[in-house]
XYZ file of C-alpha atoms in Angstrom:
331
model
C 0.035 -0.255 0.036
C 1.065 3.443 -0.956
C 0.573 5.670 2.492
C 0.749 9.371 2.987
C 1.352 11.222 6.341
C 0.197 14.950 6.065
C -0.246 17.694 8.197
C 0.357 21.240 9.425
C 4.168 22.064 10.366
C 4.408 21.036 13.944
C 1.702 18.546 13.807
C 3.837 15.651 14.789
C 3.423 14.203 11.235
C 7.356 12.988 10.888
C 7.087 11.605 14.174
C 3.945 9.781 13.412
C 5.707 8.699 9.902
C 8.547 7.088 11.637
C 6.202 5.403 14.383
C 4.591 3.863 11.416
C 7.550 2.959 9.547
C 8.927 1.328 12.734
C 5.743 -0.606 13.473
C 5.835 -2.206 9.773
C 9.099 -3.036 10.192
C 8.150 -4.917 13.469
C 5.572 -6.919 11.555
C 8.104 -7.917 8.807
C 6.627 -6.076 6.089
C 8.904 -4.442 3.365
C 8.800 -0.665 3.285
C 10.427 2.055 1.137
C 10.084 5.126 3.349
C 10.173 9.006 1.458
C 10.861 12.031 3.180
C 9.244 14.606 0.522
C 8.908 17.321 3.312
C 10.661 20.706 2.725
C 12.047 20.275 6.244
C 14.046 16.864 6.057
C 13.383 15.473 9.425
C 12.453 11.501 8.695
C 16.160 10.307 8.513
C 16.804 11.709 12.010
C 13.471 10.191 13.459
C 14.332 6.557 12.063
C 17.469 7.192 13.918
C 20.208 8.346 11.890
C 22.658 11.018 13.290
C 23.242 14.389 11.853
C 25.974 13.300 9.785
C 24.091 10.344 8.478
C 21.070 12.435 7.585
C 22.927 14.902 5.888
C 24.637 12.554 3.581
C 21.185 10.990 2.139
C 21.401 11.023 -1.235
C 18.960 13.742 -2.779
C 16.450 11.777 -5.370
C 16.351 15.610 -7.444
C 20.049 15.210 -7.947
C 19.645 12.100 -9.500
C 16.468 12.880 -11.699
C 18.400 12.152 -15.077
C 19.306 8.738 -14.144
C 15.781 8.057 -12.818
C 13.980 9.303 -16.092
C 16.624 7.250 -17.987
C 15.651 3.992 -16.338
C 12.206 4.703 -16.234
C 11.516 5.494 -19.512
C 13.090 1.858 -20.868
C 11.876 1.115 -24.371
C 8.738 3.365 -24.243
C 8.479 4.436 -28.216
C 6.199 7.310 -26.749
C 8.763 9.263 -24.813
C 11.439 10.431 -27.255
C 14.046 11.333 -25.000
C 14.535 11.272 -20.872
C 14.862 15.251 -21.244
C 11.213 15.183 -22.434
C 9.968 13.262 -19.139
C 8.365 15.577 -16.668
C 7.257 14.697 -13.277
C 4.231 13.653 -14.054
C 4.871 11.514 -17.262
C 3.130 8.029 -16.788
C 4.307 4.754 -17.778
C 3.436 2.945 -21.001
C 4.136 -0.352 -22.749
C 7.834 -0.281 -22.672
C 8.304 1.534 -19.229
C 10.311 0.306 -16.885
C 8.435 -0.048 -13.162
C 9.586 0.178 -10.020
C 8.794 -2.741 -7.178
C 9.219 -2.362 -3.586
C 11.234 -5.237 -2.824
C 13.369 -5.425 -5.787
C 16.575 -4.006 -6.616
C 17.412 -1.557 -9.588
C 19.529 1.323 -10.211
C 17.247 4.077 -8.748
C 17.572 2.683 -5.521
C 21.121 1.983 -5.898
C 21.590 5.810 -6.336
C 18.757 6.989 -3.820
C 17.886 4.640 -1.381
C 19.955 3.811 1.554
C 19.233 0.714 4.077
C 18.403 1.941 7.350
C 18.292 -0.446 10.339
C 16.031 -0.195 13.003
C 15.254 -2.706 16.039
C 13.097 -5.222 13.913
C 14.547 -4.869 10.400
C 15.657 -2.783 7.624
C 14.110 -0.292 5.393
C 14.793 1.711 2.592
C 14.881 5.426 2.937
C 14.658 8.161 0.298
C 14.612 11.743 0.208
C 13.864 14.380 -2.375
C 16.945 16.666 -0.810
C 16.877 19.650 1.341
C 15.977 23.037 -0.237
C 19.634 24.415 -0.637
C 21.064 28.163 -0.839
C 21.467 27.770 -4.508
C 17.534 27.219 -4.836
C 16.433 30.292 -2.878
C 14.973 32.800 -5.348
C 15.162 30.574 -8.276
C 13.242 27.286 -7.579
C 10.157 26.329 -5.682
C 9.873 23.350 -3.544
C 7.738 21.488 -5.830
C 10.778 21.067 -8.248
C 12.342 19.263 -5.700
C 9.253 16.190 -5.375
C 9.242 15.792 -8.839
C 11.313 12.889 -8.626
C 9.085 11.353 -6.235
C 6.048 11.844 -8.320
C 7.773 10.486 -11.093
C 8.549 7.442 -8.886
C 5.107 7.086 -7.542
C 3.934 7.027 -11.043
C 6.149 4.030 -12.081
C 5.708 2.236 -8.513
C 3.515 -1.274 -8.289
C 3.325 -2.347 -4.886
C 1.462 -5.489 -3.975
C 0.078 -6.661 -0.911
C 1.640 -6.342 2.656
C 4.081 -4.049 1.000
C 4.426 -0.562 2.052
C 5.424 2.809 0.599
C 5.597 5.581 3.295
C 5.788 9.091 2.440
C 6.167 12.114 4.953
C 4.490 14.384 2.974
C 5.292 18.466 2.536
C 3.523 20.287 5.811
C -0.220 21.598 5.000
C -1.749 21.790 1.886
C 1.215 22.234 -0.220
C 1.205 18.656 -1.831
C -1.936 20.274 -3.914
C 0.139 21.590 -6.419
C 0.805 18.801 -8.035
C -1.242 15.336 -8.456
C 0.938 13.748 -5.856
C -2.048 13.472 -3.562
C -3.927 10.972 -5.602
C -0.768 8.762 -5.691
C -2.057 7.300 -2.094
C -4.107 4.441 -1.138
C -4.298 6.040 2.284
C -3.472 9.326 3.195
C -3.505 9.855 7.256
C -3.622 13.551 8.574
C -2.101 14.208 11.630
C -4.065 16.856 13.283
C -3.712 18.552 17.043
C -6.891 19.271 19.272
C -6.804 22.976 18.123
C -8.948 24.924 15.484
C -5.339 25.840 13.943
C -4.644 22.268 14.005
C -8.157 20.765 11.998
C -7.716 23.604 9.440
C -5.854 21.575 7.155
C -8.020 18.840 7.499
C -10.890 20.720 6.082
C -8.803 22.160 3.346
C -7.200 18.625 2.597
C -11.105 17.456 2.894
C -11.928 19.728 0.180
C -9.589 19.262 -2.051
C -9.626 15.627 -1.983
C -13.263 14.926 -2.402
C -13.469 15.161 -6.071
C -10.593 12.416 -6.486
C -11.840 10.019 -4.345
C -8.872 10.109 -1.791
C -8.926 8.035 1.092
C -8.482 10.137 4.404
C -8.297 9.366 7.827
C -7.249 11.882 10.601
C -4.869 10.832 13.905
C -5.680 12.726 16.517
C -1.852 13.774 18.166
C -0.589 15.439 21.298
C -4.195 14.471 22.742
C -4.377 14.692 26.312
C -7.422 13.646 27.657
C -11.013 13.409 26.710
C -12.153 16.865 26.225
C -9.342 16.701 23.283
C -10.654 13.361 21.494
C -14.232 14.926 21.826
C -13.128 18.202 20.264
C -11.874 16.259 17.527
C -14.396 13.964 17.216
C -16.758 17.328 16.624
C -14.241 18.546 14.221
C -13.687 15.846 11.897
C -16.265 13.171 12.754
C -15.887 9.720 11.604
C -12.780 10.526 9.675
C -10.963 10.524 13.147
C -9.629 7.010 13.078
C -7.084 7.106 16.510
C -5.935 9.499 18.874
C -2.160 9.356 20.138
C -1.125 10.690 23.596
C 2.310 12.002 25.209
C 4.803 9.278 25.007
C 8.003 8.769 27.133
C 9.645 6.965 24.545
C 8.997 9.932 21.654
C 10.443 12.424 24.010
C 13.580 9.822 24.335
C 13.883 9.273 20.567
C 13.622 13.313 20.351
C 16.644 13.403 22.360
C 18.571 10.928 20.114
C 18.079 8.139 22.883
C 15.169 5.917 22.110
C 14.596 2.661 23.824
C 14.179 -0.373 21.610
C 10.799 0.167 19.924
C 9.229 -3.111 21.816
C 9.393 -0.815 24.876
C 6.799 1.838 23.151
C 3.523 2.100 24.922
C 1.066 -0.654 24.727
C -1.641 2.212 23.692
C 0.525 4.024 21.304
C 1.246 0.290 19.740
C -2.373 -0.493 19.559
C -2.930 2.872 17.538
C -0.270 2.040 15.249
C -2.055 -1.513 14.462
C -5.131 0.518 13.756
C -3.407 2.651 11.068
C -2.035 -0.581 9.700
C -5.370 -2.343 9.851
C -7.117 0.928 8.190
C -4.099 0.524 5.285
C -4.771 -3.059 5.070
C -8.482 -2.506 4.779
C -7.935 0.181 1.777
C -6.629 -2.492 -0.392
C -9.277 -4.400 -1.478
C -10.771 -0.660 -2.818
C -7.697 -0.471 -5.363
C -8.949 0.909 -8.645
C -6.194 0.645 -11.014
C -8.054 2.250 -13.967
C -8.877 5.327 -11.769
C -5.326 5.331 -10.348
C -4.377 5.594 -14.100
C -6.675 7.814 -14.985
C -5.780 10.505 -12.370
C -2.359 9.927 -13.495
C -2.905 10.827 -16.941
C -5.135 13.674 -16.059
C -2.622 15.297 -14.064
C -0.216 14.974 -16.841
C -2.008 16.488 -19.410
C -2.737 19.441 -17.255
C 0.752 19.805 -16.711
C 1.554 19.020 -20.137
C -0.611 22.163 -21.296
C 0.300 24.674 -18.419
C 3.917 24.434 -18.639
C 5.471 21.036 -19.783
C 5.073 21.252 -23.538
C 6.762 24.914 -23.687
C 9.167 23.655 -21.260
C 10.220 20.650 -22.991
C 9.365 21.838 -26.471
C 7.559 18.460 -27.060
C 3.844 17.544 -27.389
C 3.704 15.795 -23.811
C -0.157 14.602 -24.530
C 1.369 12.273 -27.000
C 3.069 10.239 -24.276
C 0.092 9.008 -22.855
C -0.379 5.224 -24.017
C -4.184 4.701 -24.049
C -4.545 1.191 -24.193
C -1.838 1.169 -20.772
C -3.327 0.440 -17.342
C -0.847 -0.008 -14.458
C -1.448 -2.687 -12.226
C -0.146 -5.612 -10.022
C 2.243 -8.203 -11.614
C 3.830 -6.174 -14.050
C 7.066 -5.275 -12.427
C 8.251 -9.093 -13.521
C 7.669 -8.051 -16.880
C 9.419 -4.468 -16.123
C 12.552 -6.448 -14.696
C 13.172 -8.581 -17.322
C 13.271 -5.567 -19.964
C 17.408 -4.953 -20.691
C 19.003 -2.022 -18.556
């Protein structure tokens, strides 16, 4: 399943992303974790020290390699240079699997050892001084969107993306790339404001959205969240000594996380697994094409000098069991 964590800045979405990733690893699920936030903190939350986190390869820096690999032998894509972040796969494209080895993971992913197993971690890369005044953040996450468009995940496989704060992810079609979106909200008016924005934007695209109440201190906080978000409230998470130790860089073993918080994480996994039966690969592909055509018309054609609508393969529908065919293509 592809899972997104969203929320306003400071809501605790990166912390909860990292806890969920640790929980999945403890349950022996294959995981690819992606830090797609402008503030790159997921590596540290997963236990990397400052030097290790700073040394994470930036996906954006490897965009030419990513494009060249994913293009494969697709005859509709004249060159890797004509690919943009929304370019959809078609006949001849190479696809990515969660557990496979491929040049994209070789260049962009690092293996992170957790208490209960290893996961793959990828990161967009930080906003640098050279980007100031000349780049927008969404140019950084283009590599993530392109990879998600070409990624096929099966049952009990997870891609967990820590998204940028607020509603900025709606500047692209990436918000439609997920089976489940967990919105982390504090029990405050500001905390639920992003929920309302997300709910409104996502309504027309069939985005599955559940709210995780964070920093909840008692029944009044739960009642407030329930009044504000209704049945979208899935679970709440309270104060955690384990998280406090983790944020100081000295986490105990994950098995010592409080029982109630472990139960909350299991509820997140249950909700994600329940979403699997509602997968609609035709709709997923259709939305991918929709946003590609919008981007092509608004800026992509002018930037590349190509008719990017011609990249759409009308007979192609992304789906499971495609990675075996993709992997058989020549590198």
